[in-house]
Coordinates of C-alpha atoms and ligand atoms in Angstrom, one line a residue:
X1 CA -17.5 -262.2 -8.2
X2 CA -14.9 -259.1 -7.5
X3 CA -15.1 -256.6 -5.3
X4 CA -14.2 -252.7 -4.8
X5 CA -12.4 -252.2 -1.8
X6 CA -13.0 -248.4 -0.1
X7 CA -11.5 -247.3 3.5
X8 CA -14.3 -248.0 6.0
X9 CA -15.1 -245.0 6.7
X10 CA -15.8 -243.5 3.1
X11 CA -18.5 -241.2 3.6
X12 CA -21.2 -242.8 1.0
X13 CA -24.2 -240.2 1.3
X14 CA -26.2 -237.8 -0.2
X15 CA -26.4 -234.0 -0.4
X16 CA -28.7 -230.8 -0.5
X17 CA -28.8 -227.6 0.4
X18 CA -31.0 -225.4 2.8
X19 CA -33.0 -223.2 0.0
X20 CA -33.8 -226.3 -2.3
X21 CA -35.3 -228.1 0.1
X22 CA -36.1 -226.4 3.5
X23 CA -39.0 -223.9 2.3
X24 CA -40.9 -222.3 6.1
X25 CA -39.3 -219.1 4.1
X26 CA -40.3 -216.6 7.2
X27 CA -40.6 -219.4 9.8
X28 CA -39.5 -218.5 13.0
X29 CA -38.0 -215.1 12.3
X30 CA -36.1 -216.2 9.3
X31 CA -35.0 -212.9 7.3
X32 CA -35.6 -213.0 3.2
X33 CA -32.5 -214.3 1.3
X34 CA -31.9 -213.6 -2.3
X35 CA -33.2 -217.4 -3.3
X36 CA -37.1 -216.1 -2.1
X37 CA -36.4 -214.0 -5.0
X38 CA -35.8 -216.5 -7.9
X39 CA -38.7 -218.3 -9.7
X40 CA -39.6 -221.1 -12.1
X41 CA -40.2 -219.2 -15.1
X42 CA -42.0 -220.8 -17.9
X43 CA -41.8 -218.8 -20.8
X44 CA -38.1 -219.1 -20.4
X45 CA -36.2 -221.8 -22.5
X46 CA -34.6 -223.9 -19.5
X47 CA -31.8 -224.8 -21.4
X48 CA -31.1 -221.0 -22.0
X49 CA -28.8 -220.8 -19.0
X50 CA -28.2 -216.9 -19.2
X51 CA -31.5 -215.9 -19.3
X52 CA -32.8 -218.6 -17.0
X53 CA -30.5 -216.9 -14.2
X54 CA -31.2 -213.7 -15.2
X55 CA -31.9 -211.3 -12.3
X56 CA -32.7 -207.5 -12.3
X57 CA -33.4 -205.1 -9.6
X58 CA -37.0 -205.0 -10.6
X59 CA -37.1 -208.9 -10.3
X60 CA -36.1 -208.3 -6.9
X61 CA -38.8 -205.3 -6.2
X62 CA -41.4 -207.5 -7.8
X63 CA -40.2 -210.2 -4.8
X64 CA -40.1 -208.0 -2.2
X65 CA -43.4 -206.9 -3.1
X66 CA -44.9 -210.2 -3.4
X67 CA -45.7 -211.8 0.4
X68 CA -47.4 -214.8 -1.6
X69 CA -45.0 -218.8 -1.5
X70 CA -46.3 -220.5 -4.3
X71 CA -44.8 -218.6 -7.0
X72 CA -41.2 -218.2 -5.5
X73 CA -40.2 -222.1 -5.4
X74 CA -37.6 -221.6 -3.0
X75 CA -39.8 -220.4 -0.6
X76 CA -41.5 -223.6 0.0
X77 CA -38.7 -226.0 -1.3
X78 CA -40.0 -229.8 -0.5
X79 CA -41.0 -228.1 3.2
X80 CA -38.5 -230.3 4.7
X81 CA -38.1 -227.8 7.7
X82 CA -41.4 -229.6 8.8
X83 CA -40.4 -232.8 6.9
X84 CA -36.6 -233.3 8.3
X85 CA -37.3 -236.1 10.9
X86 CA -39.2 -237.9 8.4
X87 CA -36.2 -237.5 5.4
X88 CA -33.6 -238.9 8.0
X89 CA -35.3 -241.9 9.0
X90 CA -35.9 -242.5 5.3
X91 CA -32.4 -241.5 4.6
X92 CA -31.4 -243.4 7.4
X93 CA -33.1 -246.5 5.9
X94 CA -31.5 -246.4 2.7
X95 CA -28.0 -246.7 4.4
X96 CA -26.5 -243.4 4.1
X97 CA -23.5 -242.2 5.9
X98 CA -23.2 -238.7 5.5
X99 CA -25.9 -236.0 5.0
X100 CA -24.5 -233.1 3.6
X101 CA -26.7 -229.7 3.7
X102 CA -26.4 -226.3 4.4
X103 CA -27.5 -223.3 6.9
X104 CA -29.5 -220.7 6.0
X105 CA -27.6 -217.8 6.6
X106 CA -31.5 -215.6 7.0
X107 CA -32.3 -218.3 9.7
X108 CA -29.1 -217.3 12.3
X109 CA -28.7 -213.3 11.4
X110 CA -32.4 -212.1 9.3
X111 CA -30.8 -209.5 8.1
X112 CA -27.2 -210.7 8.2
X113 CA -25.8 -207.2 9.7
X114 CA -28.2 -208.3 12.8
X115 CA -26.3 -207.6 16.7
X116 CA -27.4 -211.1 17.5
X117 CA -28.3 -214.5 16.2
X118 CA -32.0 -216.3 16.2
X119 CA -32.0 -218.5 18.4
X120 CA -35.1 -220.3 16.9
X121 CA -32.6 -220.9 13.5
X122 CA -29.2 -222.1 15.4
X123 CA -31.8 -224.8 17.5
X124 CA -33.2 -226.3 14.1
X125 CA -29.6 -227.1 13.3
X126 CA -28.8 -228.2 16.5
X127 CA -31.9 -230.5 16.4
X128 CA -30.8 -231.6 12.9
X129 CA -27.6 -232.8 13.4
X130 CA -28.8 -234.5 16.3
X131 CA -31.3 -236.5 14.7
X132 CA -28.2 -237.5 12.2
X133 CA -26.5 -238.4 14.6
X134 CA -29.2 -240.4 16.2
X135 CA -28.9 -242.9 13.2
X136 CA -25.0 -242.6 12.9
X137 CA -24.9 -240.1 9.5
X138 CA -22.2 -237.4 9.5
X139 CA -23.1 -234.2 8.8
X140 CA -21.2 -232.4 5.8
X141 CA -22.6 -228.8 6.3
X142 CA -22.2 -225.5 3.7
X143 CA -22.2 -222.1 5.3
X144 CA -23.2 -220.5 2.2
X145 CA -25.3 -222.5 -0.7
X146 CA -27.0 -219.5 -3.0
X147 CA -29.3 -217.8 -0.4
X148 CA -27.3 -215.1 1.7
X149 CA -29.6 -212.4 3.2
X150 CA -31.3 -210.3 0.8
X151 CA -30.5 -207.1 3.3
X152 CA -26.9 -206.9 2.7
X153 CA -27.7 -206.8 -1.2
X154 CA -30.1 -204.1 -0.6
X155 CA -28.6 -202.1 2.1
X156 CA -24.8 -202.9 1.5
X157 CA -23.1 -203.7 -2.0
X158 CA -23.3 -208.0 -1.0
X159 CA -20.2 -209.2 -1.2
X160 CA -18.4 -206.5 -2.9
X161 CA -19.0 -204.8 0.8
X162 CA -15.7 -205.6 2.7
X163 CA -17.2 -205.1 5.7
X164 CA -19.9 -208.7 4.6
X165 CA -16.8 -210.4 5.2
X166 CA -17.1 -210.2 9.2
X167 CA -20.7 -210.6 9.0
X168 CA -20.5 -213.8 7.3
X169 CA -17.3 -214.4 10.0
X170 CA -19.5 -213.6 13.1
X171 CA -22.4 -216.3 11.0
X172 CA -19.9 -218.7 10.5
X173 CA -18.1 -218.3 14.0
X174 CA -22.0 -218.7 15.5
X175 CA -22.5 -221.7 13.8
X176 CA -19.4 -223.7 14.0
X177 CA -19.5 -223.0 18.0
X178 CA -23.3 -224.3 17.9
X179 CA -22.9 -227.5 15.9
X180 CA -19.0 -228.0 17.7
X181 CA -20.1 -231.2 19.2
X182 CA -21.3 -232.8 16.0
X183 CA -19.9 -231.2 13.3
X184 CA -16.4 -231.9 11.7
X185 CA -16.8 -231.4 7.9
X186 CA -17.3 -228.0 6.9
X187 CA -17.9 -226.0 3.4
X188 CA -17.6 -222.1 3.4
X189 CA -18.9 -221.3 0.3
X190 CA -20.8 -223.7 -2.6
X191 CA -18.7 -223.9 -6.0
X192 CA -16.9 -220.7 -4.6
X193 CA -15.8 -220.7 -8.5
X194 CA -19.7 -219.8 -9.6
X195 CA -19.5 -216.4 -8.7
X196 CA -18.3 -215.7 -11.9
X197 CA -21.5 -217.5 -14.1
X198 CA -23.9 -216.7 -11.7
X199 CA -22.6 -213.7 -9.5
X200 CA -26.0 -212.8 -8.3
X201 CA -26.9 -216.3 -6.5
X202 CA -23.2 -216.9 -5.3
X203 CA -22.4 -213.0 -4.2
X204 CA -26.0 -210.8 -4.4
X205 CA -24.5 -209.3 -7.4
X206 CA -27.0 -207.1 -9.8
X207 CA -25.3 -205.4 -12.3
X208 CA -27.6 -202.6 -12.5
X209 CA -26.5 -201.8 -8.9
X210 CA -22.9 -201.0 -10.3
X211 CA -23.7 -198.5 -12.6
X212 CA -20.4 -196.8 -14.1
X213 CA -18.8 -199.5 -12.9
X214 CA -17.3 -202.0 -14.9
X215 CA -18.9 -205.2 -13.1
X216 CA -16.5 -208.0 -14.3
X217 CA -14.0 -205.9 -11.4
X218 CA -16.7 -206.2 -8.8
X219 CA -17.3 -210.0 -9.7
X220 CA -13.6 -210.4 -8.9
X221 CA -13.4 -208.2 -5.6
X222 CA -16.3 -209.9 -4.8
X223 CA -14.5 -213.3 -5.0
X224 CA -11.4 -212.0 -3.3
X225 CA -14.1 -211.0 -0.2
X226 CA -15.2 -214.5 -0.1
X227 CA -12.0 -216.1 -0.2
X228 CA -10.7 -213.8 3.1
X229 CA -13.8 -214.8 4.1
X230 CA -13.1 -218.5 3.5
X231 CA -9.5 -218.2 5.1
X232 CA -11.3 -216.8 8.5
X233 CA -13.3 -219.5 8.4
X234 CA -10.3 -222.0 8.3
X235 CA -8.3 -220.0 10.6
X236 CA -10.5 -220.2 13.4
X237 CA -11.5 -223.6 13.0
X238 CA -7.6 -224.7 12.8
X239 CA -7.2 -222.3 16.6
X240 CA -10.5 -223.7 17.7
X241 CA -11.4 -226.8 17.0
X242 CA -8.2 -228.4 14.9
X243 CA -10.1 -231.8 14.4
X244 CA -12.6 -230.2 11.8
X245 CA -11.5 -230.1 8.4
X246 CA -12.8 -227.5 5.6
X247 CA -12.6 -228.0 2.6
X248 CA -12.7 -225.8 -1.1
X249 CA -15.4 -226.4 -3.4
X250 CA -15.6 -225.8 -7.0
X251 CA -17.7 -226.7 -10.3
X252 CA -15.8 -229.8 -11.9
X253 CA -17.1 -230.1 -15.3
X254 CA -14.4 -232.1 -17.5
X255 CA -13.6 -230.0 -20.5
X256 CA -12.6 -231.9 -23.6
X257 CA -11.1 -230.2 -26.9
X258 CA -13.4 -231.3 -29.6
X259 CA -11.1 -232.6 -31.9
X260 CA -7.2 -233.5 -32.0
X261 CA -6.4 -230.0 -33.6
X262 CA -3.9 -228.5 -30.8
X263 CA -5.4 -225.0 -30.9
X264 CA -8.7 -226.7 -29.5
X265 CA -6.1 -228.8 -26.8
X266 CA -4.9 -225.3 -25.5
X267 CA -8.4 -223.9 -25.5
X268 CA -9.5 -226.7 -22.9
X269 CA -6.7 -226.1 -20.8
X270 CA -7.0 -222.9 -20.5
X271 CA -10.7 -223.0 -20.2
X272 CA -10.3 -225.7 -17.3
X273 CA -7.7 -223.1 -15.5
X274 CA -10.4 -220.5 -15.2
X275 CA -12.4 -223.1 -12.8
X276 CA -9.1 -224.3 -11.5
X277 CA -8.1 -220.5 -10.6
X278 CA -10.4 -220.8 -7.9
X279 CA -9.1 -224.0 -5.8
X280 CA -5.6 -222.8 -6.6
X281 CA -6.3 -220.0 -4.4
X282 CA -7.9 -221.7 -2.0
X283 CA -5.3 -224.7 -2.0
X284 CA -1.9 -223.2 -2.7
X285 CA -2.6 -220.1 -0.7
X286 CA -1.9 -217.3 -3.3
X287 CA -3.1 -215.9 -6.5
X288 CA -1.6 -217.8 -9.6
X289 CA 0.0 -215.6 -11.8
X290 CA -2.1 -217.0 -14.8
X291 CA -5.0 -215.4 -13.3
X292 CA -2.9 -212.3 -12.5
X293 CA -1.9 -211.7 -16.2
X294 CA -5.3 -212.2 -17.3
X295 CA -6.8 -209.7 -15.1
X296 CA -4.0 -207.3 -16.5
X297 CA -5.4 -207.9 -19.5
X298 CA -8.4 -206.6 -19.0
X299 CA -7.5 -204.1 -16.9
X300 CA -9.5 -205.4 -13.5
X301 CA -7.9 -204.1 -10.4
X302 CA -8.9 -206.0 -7.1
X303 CA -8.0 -204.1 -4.2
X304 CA -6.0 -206.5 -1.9
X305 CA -4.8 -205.9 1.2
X306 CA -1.7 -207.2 2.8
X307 CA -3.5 -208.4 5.8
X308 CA -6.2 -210.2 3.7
X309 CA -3.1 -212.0 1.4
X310 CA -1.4 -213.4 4.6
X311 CA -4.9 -215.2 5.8
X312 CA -5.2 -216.8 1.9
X313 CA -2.1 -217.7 2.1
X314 CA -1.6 -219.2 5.9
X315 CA -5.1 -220.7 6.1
X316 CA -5.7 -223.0 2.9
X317 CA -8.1 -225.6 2.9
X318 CA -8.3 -229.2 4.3
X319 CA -9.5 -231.2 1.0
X320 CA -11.1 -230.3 -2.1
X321 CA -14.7 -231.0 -2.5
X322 CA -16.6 -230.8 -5.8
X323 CA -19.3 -230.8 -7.9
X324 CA -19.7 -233.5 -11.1
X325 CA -23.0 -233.5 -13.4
X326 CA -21.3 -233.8 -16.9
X327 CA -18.5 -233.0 -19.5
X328 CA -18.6 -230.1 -22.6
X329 CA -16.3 -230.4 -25.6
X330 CA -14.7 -226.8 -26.7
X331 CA -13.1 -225.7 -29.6
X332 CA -12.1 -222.8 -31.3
X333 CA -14.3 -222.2 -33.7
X334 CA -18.0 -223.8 -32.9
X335 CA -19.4 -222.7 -36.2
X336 CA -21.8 -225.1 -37.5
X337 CA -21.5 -227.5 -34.5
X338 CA -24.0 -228.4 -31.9
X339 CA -23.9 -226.8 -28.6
X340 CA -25.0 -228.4 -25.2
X341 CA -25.4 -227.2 -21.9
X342 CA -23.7 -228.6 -18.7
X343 CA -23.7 -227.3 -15.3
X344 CA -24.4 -223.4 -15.6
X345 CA -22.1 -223.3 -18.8
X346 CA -22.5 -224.5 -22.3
X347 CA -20.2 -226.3 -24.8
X348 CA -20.1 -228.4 -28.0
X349 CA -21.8 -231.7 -28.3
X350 CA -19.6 -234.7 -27.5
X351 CA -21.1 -236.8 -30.2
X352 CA -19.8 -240.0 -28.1
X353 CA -22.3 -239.0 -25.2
X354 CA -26.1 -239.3 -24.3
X355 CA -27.7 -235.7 -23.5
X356 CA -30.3 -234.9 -20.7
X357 CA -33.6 -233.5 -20.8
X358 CA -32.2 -230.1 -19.7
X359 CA -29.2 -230.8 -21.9
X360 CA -26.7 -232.0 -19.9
X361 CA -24.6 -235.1 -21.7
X362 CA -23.8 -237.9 -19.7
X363 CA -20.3 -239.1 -18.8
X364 CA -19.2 -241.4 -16.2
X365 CA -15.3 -241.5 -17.2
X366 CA -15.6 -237.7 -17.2
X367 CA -15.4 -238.0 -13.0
X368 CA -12.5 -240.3 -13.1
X369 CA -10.4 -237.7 -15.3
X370 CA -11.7 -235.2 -13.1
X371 CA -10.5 -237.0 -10.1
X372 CA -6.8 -237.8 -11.9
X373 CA -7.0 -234.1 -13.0
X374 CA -7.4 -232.8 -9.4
X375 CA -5.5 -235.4 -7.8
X376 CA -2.1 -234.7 -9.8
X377 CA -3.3 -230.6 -9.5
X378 CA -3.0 -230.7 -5.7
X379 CA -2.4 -234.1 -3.8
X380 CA -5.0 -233.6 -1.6
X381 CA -8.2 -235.6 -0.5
X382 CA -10.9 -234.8 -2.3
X383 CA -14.4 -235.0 -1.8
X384 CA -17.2 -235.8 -4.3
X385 CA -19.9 -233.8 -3.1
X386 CA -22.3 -233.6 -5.7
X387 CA -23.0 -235.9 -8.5
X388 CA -26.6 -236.8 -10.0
X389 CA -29.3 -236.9 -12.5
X390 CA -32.1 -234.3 -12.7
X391 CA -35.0 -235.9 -14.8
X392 CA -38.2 -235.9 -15.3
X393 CA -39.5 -239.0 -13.0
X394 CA -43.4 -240.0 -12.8
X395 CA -45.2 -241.0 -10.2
X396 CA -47.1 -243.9 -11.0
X397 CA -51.2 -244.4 -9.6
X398 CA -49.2 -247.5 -7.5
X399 CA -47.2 -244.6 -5.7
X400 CA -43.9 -245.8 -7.8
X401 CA -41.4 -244.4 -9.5
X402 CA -39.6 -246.5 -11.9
X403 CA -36.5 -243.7 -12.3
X404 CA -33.6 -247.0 -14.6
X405 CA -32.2 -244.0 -16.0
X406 CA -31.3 -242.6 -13.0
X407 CA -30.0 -245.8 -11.3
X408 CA -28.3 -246.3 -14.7
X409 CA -26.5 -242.8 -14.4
X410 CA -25.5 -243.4 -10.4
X411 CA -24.2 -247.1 -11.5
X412 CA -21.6 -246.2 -14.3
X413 CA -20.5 -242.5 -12.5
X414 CA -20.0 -244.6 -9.1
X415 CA -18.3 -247.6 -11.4
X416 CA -16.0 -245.2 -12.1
X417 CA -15.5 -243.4 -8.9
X418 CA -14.3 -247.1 -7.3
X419 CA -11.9 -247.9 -10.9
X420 CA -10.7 -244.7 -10.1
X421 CA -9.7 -245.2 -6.2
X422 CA -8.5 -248.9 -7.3
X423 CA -6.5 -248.1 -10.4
X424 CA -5.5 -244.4 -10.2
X425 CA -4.6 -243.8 -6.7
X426 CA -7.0 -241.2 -6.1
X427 CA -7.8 -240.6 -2.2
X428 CA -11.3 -240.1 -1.7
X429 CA -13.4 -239.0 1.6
X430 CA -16.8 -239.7 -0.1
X431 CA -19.2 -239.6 -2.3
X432 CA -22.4 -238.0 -1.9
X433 CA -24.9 -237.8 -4.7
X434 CA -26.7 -234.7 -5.5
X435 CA -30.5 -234.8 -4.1
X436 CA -31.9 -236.8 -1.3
X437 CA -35.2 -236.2 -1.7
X438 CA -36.5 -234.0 -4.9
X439 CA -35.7 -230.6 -4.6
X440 CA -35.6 -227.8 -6.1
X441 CA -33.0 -227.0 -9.4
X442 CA -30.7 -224.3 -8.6
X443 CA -31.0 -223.1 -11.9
X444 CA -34.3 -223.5 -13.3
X445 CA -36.4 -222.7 -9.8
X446 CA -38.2 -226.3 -11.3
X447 CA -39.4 -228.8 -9.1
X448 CA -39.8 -231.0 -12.5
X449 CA -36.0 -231.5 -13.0
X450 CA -35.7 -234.2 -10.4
X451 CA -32.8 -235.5 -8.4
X452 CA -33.4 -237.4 -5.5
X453 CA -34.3 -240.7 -4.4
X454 CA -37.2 -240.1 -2.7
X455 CA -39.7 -238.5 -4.9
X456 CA -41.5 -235.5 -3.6
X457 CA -44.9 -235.0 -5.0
X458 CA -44.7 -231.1 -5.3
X459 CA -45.3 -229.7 -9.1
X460 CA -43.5 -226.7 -10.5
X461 CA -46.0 -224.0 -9.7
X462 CA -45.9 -225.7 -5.6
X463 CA -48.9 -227.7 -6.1
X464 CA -48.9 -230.7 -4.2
X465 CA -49.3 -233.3 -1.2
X466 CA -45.6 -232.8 -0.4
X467 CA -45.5 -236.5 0.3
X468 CA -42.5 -238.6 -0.2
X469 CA -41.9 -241.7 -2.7
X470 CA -39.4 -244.2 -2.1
X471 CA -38.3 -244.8 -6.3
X472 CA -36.7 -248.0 -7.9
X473 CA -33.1 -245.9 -7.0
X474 CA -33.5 -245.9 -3.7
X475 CA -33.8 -249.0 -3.3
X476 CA -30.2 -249.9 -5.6
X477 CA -28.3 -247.7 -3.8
X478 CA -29.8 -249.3 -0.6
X479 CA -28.4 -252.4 -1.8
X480 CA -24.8 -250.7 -2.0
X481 CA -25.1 -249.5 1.5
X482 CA -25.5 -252.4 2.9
X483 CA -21.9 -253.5 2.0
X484 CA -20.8 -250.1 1.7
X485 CA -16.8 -250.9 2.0
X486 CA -16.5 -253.9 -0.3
X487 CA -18.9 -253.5 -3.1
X488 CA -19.8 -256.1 -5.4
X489 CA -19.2 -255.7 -9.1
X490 CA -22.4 -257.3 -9.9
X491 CA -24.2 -254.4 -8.9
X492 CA -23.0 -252.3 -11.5
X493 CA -23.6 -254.8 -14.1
Ligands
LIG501 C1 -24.9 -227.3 -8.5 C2 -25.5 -226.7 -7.1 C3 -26.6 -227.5 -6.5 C4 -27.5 -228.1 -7.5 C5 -26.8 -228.7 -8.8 C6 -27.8 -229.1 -9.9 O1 -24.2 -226.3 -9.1 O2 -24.4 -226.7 -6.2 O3 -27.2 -226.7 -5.6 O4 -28.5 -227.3 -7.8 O5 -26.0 -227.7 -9.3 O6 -28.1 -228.0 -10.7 P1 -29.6 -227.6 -11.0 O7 -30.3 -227.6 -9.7 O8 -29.5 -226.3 -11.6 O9 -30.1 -228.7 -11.9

């Protein structure tokens, strides 16, 4: 019987974020953020990604308008503001190490342009990370997960606004002083590289709020804000507090070329570089000048400033954290092959993979090439800090949840993950799997793509007990915890 062998204090956990799961969307003085204005939409193909994240000023009206929860899923999440002690011990059960989640920007500044924090927000993360720390689980925490305050979208330009960047400084200064004592893992922005698929839940971009302008150049001033932003971040933590580390986060879907032909080789390296654009900035410290050209090309100015360029390049991150659901194929010309969908992008169906309900094929060696690929890109640690299945699971009338597909999926990705750290010298801080308990997709606004190991029963239109479901996974990777540092093969048989 062999073993995997992992440093003994890998971070094996699992991770979430504050408007998936918290709900309590106006609970002690917490200001509206732009997730209270996304909803599960039916009549929407779920597998349509654009139109799924579609959003519109009148959307946001029709939110804004609408005081009612059960409609706006991210409003009530899986209620685990009022759950959270509860989740831990559960959590705590199952073995984890790490919890990562993130703060709700509305809960410390309502409006985010406000003189002074809530008090009532910065105490339910205090109390948080102490109950964490109560059963030995290191927090991994994300200033910004998809939910900054609706305000600065309605009264400022979001994050095309230069003047967001010190309000989300004076957020993330608040916080990181609050949590000081128990906090050394931090995340400044969520797949800072989504902005460009999704610019409204990753900036508060509308488009029809940039009439006349041409919105593609707003998506990338945007981006240059957050990175400043970012390097502040890093900058004070380094003066501060230099035992913290903070660390870049992007979307790591592996991009294969659907066939040997070279023009659909260079098509997947180039389409891998505009994901990779992102870390490069945040790792190397400057603007590559791939991405420079590019923008050239299409005649996008960002207006830098020399002060802003000096903090990118003097305060670059700590380790690179990611994201890892699935791989797409590409290829230069797609006609009359199959498309598939992946993590808020679409490719061409790998015809040697299994697909999701919501699309998504399934490919454990896809996060070992993702790992080589980022470990040979910038020789830093890395951290896995999403990877998981979103399924539909069912709740059996014994209270079970029999979810072999997922522990299947979690088995062969984390096989990989520990061949990987053996075999390809890849230096790993963690692993954290994506969903604790159910929550809420990102995406969809479903409750019905599940993720987590605990099985919340809450339906897509909020219907529900809200109680919680150990299922058949929880108890596997239960069993991993218990040896978390030298795991038997067996368990992946
Ligand atoms: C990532 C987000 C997570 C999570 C995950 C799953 O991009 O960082 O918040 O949502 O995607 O995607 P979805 O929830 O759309 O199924």
């Amino acid at each position: 019987m062999n073993k995997y062998h992992v440093k003994n204090n890998f971070l094996w956990g699992v991770a979430t974020s504050a408007s998936q799961i918290e709900g309590a969307w106006q609970e002690d003085r917490k200001g509206m953020s732009i997730a209270d204005c996304l909803r599960y939409r039916p009549k929407i193909d779920v597998k349509d990604y654009k139109k799924v994240n579609k959003i519109d000023s009148r959307e946001i009206e029709r939110a804004v308008n609408d005081p009612s929860t059960q409609k706006w899923a991210k409003r009530y999440g899986v209620d685990f503001y009022h759950h959270y002690k509860e989740d831990i011990k559960e959590l705590a059960e199952m073995g984890i190490k790490a919890f990562r989640f993130s703060i709700s920007w509305t809960r410390i500044f309502p409006n985010g342009d406000d003189l002074t924090p809530n008090k009532n927000g910065l105490d339910f993360y205090l109390d948080l990370v102490k109950e964490l720390k109560k059963y030995h689980i290191e927090p991994v925490v994300t200033l910004s997960h998809y939910d900054m305050p609706l305000h600065l979208v309605l009264n400022y330009d979001a994050w095309y606004e230069p003047k967001v960047i010190s309000f989300y400084e004076k957020f993330a200064i608040q916080v990181i002083d609050y949590l000081k004592d128990y906090v050394t893992y931090w995340i400044p922005f969520n797949e800072i590289d989504s902005i460009i698929r999704h610019p409204f839940a990753s900036a508060g971009l509308v488009e029809d709020r940039f009439q006349g302008k041409n919105f593609e150049e707003v998506i990338y001033q945007a981006m240059y804000h957050q990175f400043v932003a970012s390097s502040k971040v890093i900058k004070y933590c380094r003066q501060t507090y230099p035992h913290m580390k903070v660390g870049s986060m992007i979307t790591k879907t592996t991009v294969y070329p659907y066939n040997s032909n070279p023009r659909n080789v260079l098509k997947s390296l180039k389409q891998m570089r505009e994901v990779y654009a992102f870390s490069d900035i945040q790792i190397r410290g400057f603007y590559p000048k791939y991405l420079l050209d590019e923008l050239n090309r299409k005649d996008i100015h960002i207006h830098f400033t020399e002060k802003g360029l000096k903090l990118i390049q003097n305060y670059t991150a700590d380790f690179v954290a990611f994201s890892y659901y699935s791989s797409v194929c590409t290829a230069v010309d797609t006609a009359g092959l199959k498309i598939t969908q992946a993590n808020t992008t679409s490719g061409v169906y790998n015809d040697f993979l299994e697909q999701t309900e919501w699309g998504w094929q399934i490919d454990p060696v896809g996060i070992r090439i993702s790992l080589i690929e980022l470990a040979d890109r910038y020789n830093k640690p890395m951290f896995i800090v999403e990877n998981g299945l979103g399924a539909v699971d069912e709740l059996t009338s014994q209270g079970e949840i029999h979810d072999r597909y997922r522990i299947n999926y979690l088995k062969k990705h984390i096989e990989q993950v520990l061949l990987s750290i053996q075999e390809d010298g890849v230096e790993l801080i963690g692993y954290l799997t994506w969903g604790a308990m159910d929550l809420v997709s990102a995406s969809t606004n479903q409750m019905s793509k599940r993720y987590g190991f605990l099985y919340v029963d809450v339906d897509d239109f909020g219907k529900g007990t809200f109680k919680r479901y150990r299922k058949d996974s929880y108890y596997w990777y239960q069993k991993l915890l218990q040896n978390p540092y030298e795991i038997d093969s067996a368990l992946f048989e």
